[in-house]
């Protein structure tokens, strides 16, 4: 492994700045291949800022790919004639890009301290000189006056694993008061049942209670009741959002209480920005929308205090009246500027910036609902899982990918590397019940390095599928501390993280998702191997002789199929494990 040589690195330069204001760009930290710049813009008079473009280049030495927070399967190198940049703002992504090498090492991880306002970042390959040109663009959507602006820019060239560079970026963000994360209640770290993929809007009280009973018995601790609770309309639309009255259930508080009596915490879904045309709220807030031309519903304008207070009152009332344990606050990323969004001065608005208004709204929501229940959980999903969103949300979920367990695995890892101790949840997994139990287990095992969410009709599931869910949910619950707080290392981002591992105190859990070998470098007393692939052979390549282990092999239904001793010696070691089964190794001798 090696980082970009110091002698060929370039200083950040200003490519574009037409602002008539005092400008400075200074290096404030430089040590151990870590450099931090501070940029300041100040004026005695308010002005609408022009875009500022900062740029520097590095030689394309050992650059295998480019990681961005929600690039999913595409982590390839982009050419400079590909014009789209990576966009970050409060409710979209994070202001960071990572260039990684052939051994997953960090080549350059660069990031910005402002996670509220829109920033564009780029890292593009220029074929004329075989360099990667890195770009940061500020003020591309700022249509309101400012008098000052400050930002720090962090360049990490250290020779460490790329995932560790990202994790330290998250720690750096936490040091800024405006990005201080909220605490994480225990319930946010528990497996969860979601109604969405199986019920959609067709919610039925008795089936919900049946599902809660089964979910609790299988090891789940919470349920999120998704879209449909607020309306009897089943058309997947958002025409009735905005009022948030429980039309479908007569006494919603009584239903919540019955679920809680079964031992399940209850969270409720809201599409925060949408105000359907058939709602009473639509008439009340006419003229206070960011747009009325959204494909689903008009979008509330949070720059109006009346709008923010109304939305906060909805959630506080629900927490009090229905005794809720949590919220799924959806579609936050639709709070943005639209072609018809008005930026003319308006005395009824107390914010000019949409992003600042979203910050104010979510801060108010978090404060007020926690007054009702200090342990309330708040779930956000990609793409709004960046450092600013950790201020208000304590659960960050992979973006919807029904039936796609590979995408679920990738998205969990991509969130987890930047989330600190905020709980990372899988997208709720679902599968066809005619699948073999091994194929069903592929979906579930790909959630193991996040908090599992599930959305299948448990009362209709085959017994074998229920056995599998019970076995791996129990495994996850027993190992949750290690899985959530251990040293997490995902490998080979270009190959969709075929191996993931967590380690702590000579204990490790390794997930093998493709036919790749597991590299063992440091001794462990306890190793659990999840064979999350449709083949039996597990290959371990050991750097040393690690000793003799007691080896127990389980199939995916939790049945012990083999027990023997297993020597891990230097070089190649092979282990046969049932498809989607588990191998547990416990050290006997060194």
XYZ file of C-alpha atoms in Angstrom:
590
model
C 0.000 0.000 0.000
C 1.154 3.552 -0.626
C -0.397 6.989 -0.750
C 0.133 9.687 -3.349
C 3.698 10.928 -3.003
C 3.994 14.274 -1.222
C 6.280 15.735 -3.843
C 3.679 15.335 -6.606
C 0.634 16.568 -4.679
C -0.823 19.889 -5.678
C -2.170 22.653 -3.450
C -5.833 23.617 -3.756
C -6.240 26.530 -6.144
C -9.125 28.899 -6.842
C -10.391 28.329 -10.370
C -13.400 30.638 -10.185
C -14.477 33.362 -7.760
C -16.308 36.471 -8.979
C -17.572 37.489 -5.539
C -16.746 41.029 -4.442
C -15.955 40.005 -0.902
C -12.869 39.310 1.175
C -11.696 35.807 0.345
C -9.072 33.632 2.014
C -7.988 30.015 1.668
C -5.429 28.858 4.222
C -3.930 25.577 5.299
C -4.696 25.128 9.003
C -3.467 21.547 9.546
C -0.778 19.456 7.892
C 0.488 16.307 9.555
C 0.894 12.615 8.740
C -0.518 12.945 5.212
C -3.590 14.745 6.524
C -4.237 18.315 5.350
C -7.068 20.677 6.341
C -7.804 23.987 4.619
C -10.140 26.740 5.775
C -11.923 29.002 3.323
C -13.540 32.269 4.464
C -15.718 34.705 2.568
C -16.696 37.991 4.260
C -18.308 41.255 3.256
C -19.586 44.348 5.029
C -22.710 44.179 2.885
C -24.992 41.296 2.053
C -24.658 39.847 -1.433
C -25.951 36.904 -3.438
C -22.864 34.735 -3.906
C -21.539 33.615 -7.250
C -20.274 30.019 -7.562
C -16.765 29.388 -6.254
C -14.738 26.591 -7.839
C -11.750 25.047 -6.038
C -9.543 22.483 -7.751
C -6.394 20.425 -7.317
C -5.013 17.358 -9.048
C -3.152 14.201 -8.081
C -1.343 11.741 -10.359
C -3.519 8.693 -11.059
C -1.230 6.290 -9.214
C -2.867 3.089 -7.948
C -6.411 4.467 -8.270
C -8.803 1.577 -8.785
C -12.109 3.328 -8.159
C -14.011 6.278 -6.744
C -16.373 5.855 -3.795
C -19.296 8.216 -3.223
C -21.968 7.817 -0.523
C -24.795 6.588 -2.758
C -23.045 5.399 -5.887
C -24.398 1.863 -5.312
C -22.884 -0.527 -7.882
C -21.023 2.218 -9.776
C -17.689 2.975 -8.141
C -15.774 3.287 -11.365
C -13.378 6.051 -12.390
C -15.136 8.828 -14.319
C -13.558 10.895 -17.107
C -13.498 14.681 -16.948
C -15.868 14.906 -19.915
C -18.567 13.245 -17.808
C -20.137 16.413 -16.518
C -22.233 15.341 -13.509
C -20.746 16.012 -10.108
C -21.541 14.472 -6.760
C -24.111 16.653 -4.965
C -24.383 17.030 -1.214
C -26.802 19.035 0.912
C -28.627 18.544 4.188
C -31.029 15.927 2.809
C -28.883 14.436 0.042
C -25.736 12.404 0.563
C -22.575 13.599 2.332
C -19.814 15.992 1.226
C -17.107 13.359 0.744
C -15.398 11.395 -2.038
C -12.915 8.551 -1.579
C -10.348 7.369 -4.126
C -9.217 3.837 -3.295
C -6.453 1.578 -4.563
C -5.965 -2.008 -5.681
C -5.734 -3.356 -2.122
C -8.638 -1.268 -0.794
C -6.173 1.307 0.500
C -6.978 4.973 0.775
C -5.436 7.055 -2.012
C -7.301 10.270 -1.197
C -10.416 10.881 0.877
C -11.557 14.498 0.673
C -14.484 16.053 2.490
C -16.081 19.350 3.517
C -17.336 20.535 6.888
C -20.558 22.112 5.571
C -23.149 19.353 5.286
C -26.162 21.699 5.293
C -25.812 23.758 2.122
C -25.478 22.403 -1.383
C -21.932 21.505 -2.439
C -20.802 19.798 -5.623
C -17.740 17.556 -5.536
C -15.933 15.808 -8.357
C -12.952 13.505 -8.901
C -12.471 13.020 -12.646
C -9.734 11.416 -14.731
C -8.103 13.615 -17.378
C -6.636 11.549 -20.178
C -4.234 14.233 -21.429
C -2.015 14.023 -18.344
C -3.271 10.907 -16.488
C -4.192 12.848 -13.362
C -7.333 12.865 -11.269
C -8.748 16.394 -11.008
C -10.588 17.013 -7.755
C -13.178 19.776 -7.619
C -15.314 21.463 -4.974
C -18.013 23.875 -6.169
C -19.862 26.151 -3.752
C -22.995 28.329 -4.148
C -24.521 26.644 -7.203
C -28.046 27.040 -5.802
C -27.718 29.956 -3.378
C -30.351 32.497 -4.466
C -30.423 34.541 -1.278
C -28.065 37.105 0.243
C -25.279 36.291 2.706
C -22.526 38.364 4.328
C -20.112 35.618 5.394
C -19.346 31.965 4.814
C -16.717 29.580 6.190
C -15.865 25.998 5.359
C -13.122 23.509 6.136
C -11.812 21.103 3.532
C -10.085 17.916 4.674
C -7.670 15.966 2.455
C -6.672 12.551 3.796
C -3.784 10.873 1.918
C -2.905 8.413 4.690
C -1.956 4.841 3.864
C -4.904 3.174 5.625
C -7.910 1.100 4.544
C -10.335 3.267 2.610
C -13.179 2.387 5.015
C -11.121 3.625 7.965
C -10.512 6.932 6.190
C -14.274 7.284 5.750
C -14.960 6.395 9.379
C -12.477 9.030 10.536
C -14.170 11.548 8.257
C -17.405 10.862 10.139
C -15.580 11.448 13.428
C -14.246 14.749 12.058
C -17.774 15.876 11.149
C -18.928 15.090 14.680
C -16.423 17.657 16.017
C -18.458 20.527 14.513
C -21.267 21.810 16.792
C -23.658 22.076 13.830
C -23.190 18.346 13.116
C -23.301 16.847 16.605
C -25.206 13.525 16.378
C -28.176 12.696 18.562
C -28.116 9.815 20.991
C -29.250 6.360 19.879
C -31.926 4.629 21.982
C -31.674 0.882 22.545
C -34.762 0.162 20.441
C -33.052 1.655 17.358
C -30.586 -1.240 17.578
C -33.191 -4.007 17.495
C -34.513 -6.041 14.538
C -37.673 -4.534 13.106
C -40.752 -5.651 11.193
C -42.077 -3.351 8.461
C -45.527 -3.520 6.901
C -44.592 -1.860 3.613
C -43.653 -4.512 1.062
C -46.342 -6.998 2.008
C -49.260 -4.819 3.091
C -48.592 -1.640 1.109
C -51.705 0.439 1.878
C -53.951 -2.587 2.521
C -53.528 -2.679 6.274
C -55.738 -4.977 8.326
C -55.872 -4.753 12.116
C -56.179 -8.446 12.954
C -53.480 -9.507 10.489
C -51.197 -6.804 11.885
C -51.661 -8.181 15.382
C -51.023 -11.719 14.163
C -47.825 -10.568 12.477
C -46.706 -8.722 15.609
C -47.175 -11.853 17.707
C -45.100 -13.952 15.313
C -42.442 -11.273 14.842
C -41.938 -10.953 18.582
C -41.675 -14.724 18.925
C -38.972 -14.739 16.216
C -36.869 -12.078 17.953
C -38.106 -8.775 16.523
C -38.670 -5.881 18.896
C -40.459 -3.201 16.858
C -42.860 -2.647 14.005
C -43.158 0.281 11.612
C -46.681 0.740 10.287
C -46.108 2.218 6.873
C -48.306 4.024 4.364
C -52.029 3.251 4.490
C -52.792 3.832 8.158
C -53.940 7.408 7.448
C -56.293 6.678 4.534
C -58.650 4.083 3.094
C -57.345 4.879 -0.398
C -55.267 1.976 -1.801
C -53.871 3.522 -4.987
C -50.252 3.965 -3.839
C -50.767 7.697 -4.123
C -50.268 10.666 -1.824
C -53.502 12.580 -2.424
C -54.549 12.221 1.221
C -51.273 13.104 2.914
C -51.069 16.255 5.022
C -53.918 15.817 7.524
C -52.618 12.586 9.078
C -55.808 11.316 10.659
C -56.171 7.562 11.036
C -59.117 6.897 8.719
C -58.432 3.175 8.373
C -58.552 2.325 12.081
C -61.308 3.404 14.441
C -59.218 3.712 17.610
C -55.626 3.871 16.518
C -54.302 4.412 20.036
C -55.980 1.163 21.131
C -54.326 -0.715 18.235
C -50.911 0.657 19.191
C -51.510 -0.395 22.782
C -52.458 -3.931 21.734
C -49.208 -4.200 19.743
C -47.211 -2.901 22.662
C -48.903 -5.430 24.939
C -47.450 -8.115 22.642
C -43.994 -6.701 23.399
C -43.506 -4.686 20.204
C -42.501 -1.036 20.013
C -44.542 0.837 17.409
C -43.378 3.413 14.883
C -45.468 5.237 12.298
C -44.712 6.373 8.728
C -45.155 9.944 7.519
C -44.310 11.417 4.111
C -43.119 14.679 5.629
C -43.018 17.099 2.643
C -46.203 16.019 0.848
C -49.554 17.739 1.165
C -52.116 15.925 -0.955
C -54.657 17.933 -2.951
C -57.514 16.066 -1.269
C -56.387 17.021 2.228
C -57.721 19.879 4.334
C -54.129 21.037 4.849
C -53.806 21.719 1.117
C -56.432 24.448 1.304
C -55.005 25.854 4.533
C -51.434 26.161 3.213
C -52.176 27.285 -0.331
C -49.284 29.483 -1.459
C -46.868 27.938 1.054
C -45.458 25.159 -1.095
C -42.054 24.769 -2.690
C -43.884 23.392 -5.703
C -47.331 22.194 -6.680
C -45.942 20.363 -9.696
C -44.355 17.397 -7.956
C -45.399 14.096 -9.544
C -46.890 12.884 -6.261
C -48.185 15.867 -4.288
C -47.497 19.536 -3.516
C -44.416 19.992 -1.318
C -44.598 22.018 1.901
C -42.279 25.039 2.114
C -40.471 24.769 5.481
C -39.245 28.367 5.228
C -42.629 29.377 6.652
C -42.739 29.017 10.457
C -46.443 28.205 10.182
C -45.578 25.150 8.068
C -42.885 23.952 10.458
C -45.086 24.418 13.507
C -47.912 22.542 11.829
C -45.733 19.558 10.947
C -44.187 19.438 14.415
C -47.633 19.569 16.012
C -48.710 16.549 13.944
C -45.877 14.377 15.256
C -46.114 15.574 18.842
C -49.851 14.917 18.911
C -49.315 11.411 17.503
C -46.625 10.659 20.085
C -48.933 11.800 22.905
C -52.338 10.591 21.717
C -51.240 7.231 20.342
C -48.283 6.509 22.615
C -45.867 5.988 19.736
C -42.333 4.665 20.167
C -40.984 5.964 16.876
C -41.372 7.632 13.506
C -40.377 6.829 9.966
C -40.022 10.289 8.445
C -39.946 9.791 4.702
C -39.116 11.795 1.564
C -37.009 14.418 3.340
C -34.962 14.674 0.126
C -37.939 16.279 -1.625
C -37.384 19.452 0.384
C -35.403 21.233 -2.328
C -35.575 24.013 -4.910
C -37.845 23.349 -7.881
C -38.118 25.346 -11.125
C -41.209 27.114 -9.757
C -39.874 27.654 -6.207
C -40.144 31.295 -5.197
C -37.060 33.019 -3.802
C -38.445 36.558 -3.750
C -38.378 38.179 -0.315
C -41.453 37.326 1.727
C -42.020 38.709 5.246
C -43.985 35.580 6.188
C -40.873 33.430 5.717
C -38.206 33.491 8.417
C -35.640 31.615 6.298
C -34.354 32.358 2.824
C -32.487 29.038 2.591
C -34.520 25.840 2.132
C -31.691 23.790 3.634
C -31.490 25.972 6.739
C -35.263 25.729 7.097
C -35.115 21.921 6.894
C -32.457 22.002 9.614
C -34.760 24.136 11.775
C -37.753 21.879 11.103
C -36.003 18.625 11.935
C -34.288 20.111 14.977
C -37.679 21.202 16.276
C -39.217 17.802 15.532
C -36.418 15.979 17.350
C -36.583 18.214 20.411
C -40.355 18.177 20.760
C -41.044 14.458 20.252
C -38.235 13.578 22.676
C -39.987 15.676 25.297
C -42.839 13.181 24.961
C -40.617 10.099 24.801
C -36.835 10.508 25.299
C -36.229 7.054 23.773
C -38.260 7.610 20.636
C -36.682 6.337 17.424
C -36.584 8.366 14.207
C -35.776 6.585 10.955
C -34.362 8.239 7.839
C -33.369 6.419 4.657
C -30.857 6.994 1.903
C -30.134 9.428 0.363
C -30.726 11.526 3.483
C -28.284 9.708 5.756
C -25.453 12.263 5.856
C -23.791 13.878 8.885
C -26.425 16.586 9.254
C -29.242 14.039 9.397
C -27.570 12.275 12.322
C -28.495 15.331 14.393
C -32.164 14.340 14.311
C -32.394 10.700 13.193
C -31.046 7.774 15.181
C -31.795 5.075 12.569
C -30.494 5.260 9.002
C -31.936 2.756 6.529
C -30.731 1.474 3.176
C -32.788 2.837 0.294
C -35.581 0.614 -1.031
C -34.305 -2.421 -2.956
C -37.048 -5.089 -2.728
C -35.826 -8.536 -3.770
C -32.249 -7.278 -4.349
C -30.095 -8.631 -1.540
C -26.821 -7.596 -3.197
C -27.922 -3.976 -3.335
C -29.044 -4.206 0.282
C -25.581 -5.425 1.279
C -23.878 -2.610 -0.628
C -26.118 0.124 0.728
C -25.740 -1.057 4.325
C -21.946 -0.873 4.026
C -21.990 2.507 2.301
C -24.063 4.035 5.106
C -22.201 2.247 7.879
C -18.771 3.627 7.002
C -20.027 7.188 7.598
C -22.569 6.766 10.395
C -20.499 6.535 13.586
C -22.635 4.917 16.282
C -25.957 5.774 14.639
C -27.888 2.556 13.986
C -27.769 1.398 10.357
C -30.751 -0.650 9.186
C -31.160 -2.834 6.144
C -33.920 -2.199 3.702
C -36.781 -4.428 4.780
C -36.171 -7.776 3.099
C -38.865 -9.663 1.269
C -38.878 -12.795 -0.893
C -41.213 -15.260 -2.593
C -42.283 -18.131 -0.376
C -41.676 -20.669 -3.154
C -37.953 -19.959 -2.768
C -35.861 -22.703 -1.192
C -34.983 -21.900 2.383
C -31.361 -21.412 1.301
C -32.362 -18.792 -1.286
C -34.603 -17.085 1.259
C -31.635 -17.016 3.646
C -29.560 -15.152 1.040
C -31.911 -12.201 1.469
C -31.714 -12.286 5.245
C -27.978 -12.938 5.590
C -27.199 -9.877 3.503
C -28.704 -7.747 6.302
C -26.476 -9.137 9.064
C -23.988 -6.248 9.187
C -26.780 -3.758 9.685
C -29.885 -4.063 11.833
C -32.250 -6.497 10.076
C -35.601 -5.262 8.853
C -38.079 -7.729 7.406
C -41.315 -7.387 5.460
C -42.830 -10.797 4.764
C -46.184 -12.243 5.808
C -44.916 -14.386 8.633
C -48.226 -16.166 9.184
C -48.044 -17.435 5.584
C -44.341 -18.353 5.588
C -43.176 -21.978 5.265
C -41.953 -23.559 8.493
C -38.426 -23.851 7.105
C -38.355 -20.110 6.375
C -39.537 -19.339 9.896
C -36.839 -21.608 11.322
C -34.221 -19.723 9.294
C -35.512 -16.329 10.406
C -35.576 -17.439 14.037
C -32.048 -18.893 13.894
C -30.392 -15.870 12.319
C -32.389 -13.302 14.276
C -31.267 -15.035 17.457
C -27.687 -15.058 16.156
C -27.931 -11.342 15.393
C -29.435 -10.486 18.785
C -26.740 -12.416 20.653
C -23.992 -10.705 18.656
C -25.541 -7.276 18.158
C -22.926 -5.395 20.180
C -20.094 -6.765 18.041
C -22.015 -6.379 14.786
C -22.909 -2.754 15.510
C -19.877 -1.489 17.421
C -17.018 -3.717 16.295
C -14.331 -2.629 13.847
C -16.170 -2.960 10.531
C -14.204 -3.660 7.350
C -15.907 -4.210 3.992
C -13.629 -5.440 1.203
C -13.451 -4.845 -2.560
C -15.934 -2.007 -3.167
C -15.723 -2.541 -6.936
C -17.009 -6.097 -6.361
C -19.875 -5.038 -4.073
C -18.203 -5.988 -0.786
C -17.985 -9.786 -1.261
C -16.555 -10.127 2.251
C -17.474 -8.101 5.324
C -16.081 -8.541 8.797
C -16.344 -7.038 12.261
C -13.693 -7.542 14.926
C -13.262 -6.771 18.608
C -11.199 -8.332 21.411
C -10.002 -11.314 19.350
C -13.571 -12.060 18.291
C -14.739 -11.719 14.709
C -17.738 -12.309 12.500
C -17.089 -12.715 8.788
C -19.715 -12.700 6.057
C -18.737 -14.358 2.762
C -21.118 -13.312 -0.014
C -19.238 -14.491 -3.104
C -16.627 -17.177 -3.851
C -13.755 -15.149 -2.373
C -11.218 -16.295 0.183
C -11.065 -14.997 3.768
C -7.688 -13.563 4.730
C -6.724 -14.120 8.377
C -3.927 -11.808 9.531
C -4.347 -11.517 13.310
C -5.147 -14.237 15.873
C -8.700 -14.671 17.113
C -10.151 -16.859 19.826
C -13.606 -16.864 18.267
C -14.558 -16.706 14.586
C -18.091 -16.954 13.193
C -18.349 -17.379 9.439
C -21.617 -16.701 7.623
C -21.617 -18.605 4.337
C -23.956 -16.177 2.576
C -23.458 -17.608 -0.910
C -24.913 -20.473 -2.966
C -21.854 -22.748 -2.622
C -20.385 -24.786 0.227
C -16.626 -24.283 0.261
C -15.094 -21.625 2.503
C -11.405 -20.841 1.911
C -9.345 -19.284 4.692
C -5.838 -18.020 3.919
C -3.893 -17.657 7.151
C -0.724 -15.589 7.563
C 0.296 -17.662 10.606
C -0.544 -20.871 12.423
C -3.552 -19.923 14.515
C -4.073 -23.213 16.365
C -6.810 -25.786 16.787
C -10.442 -24.743 16.969
C -13.624 -26.474 18.003
C -15.728 -26.206 14.855
C -19.524 -26.383 14.826
C -21.352 -26.262 11.488
C -25.035 -25.272 11.272
C -27.365 -25.227 8.312
C -29.527 -22.173 7.683
C -32.359 -23.538 9.828
C -30.026 -23.723 12.822
C -29.544 -27.497 12.846
C -26.098 -28.645 13.958
C -24.831 -30.804 11.078
C -21.181 -31.319 12.073
C -18.892 -30.880 15.052
C -15.138 -31.483 14.936
C -11.728 -29.955 15.533
C -10.276 -27.744 12.813
C -6.650 -26.628 12.498
C -5.927 -23.225 10.977
C -2.377 -23.406 9.668
C -0.331 -20.986 7.608
C -1.532 -20.960 4.023
C -4.779 -22.319 2.567
C -7.445 -23.939 4.760
C -10.770 -25.255 3.410
C -14.016 -25.692 5.285
C -17.281 -27.139 4.005
C -20.358 -25.269 5.233
C -23.942 -25.738 4.004
C -25.241 -23.098 1.638
C -26.237 -20.106 3.783
C -25.058 -21.942 6.866
C -22.872 -20.891 9.787
C -19.461 -22.084 10.970
C -18.512 -21.284 14.552
C -14.833 -21.669 15.473
C -13.665 -21.546 19.106
C -9.945 -21.720 19.893
C -8.772 -24.799 21.797
C -4.947 -24.495 21.493
C -2.404 -22.211 19.869
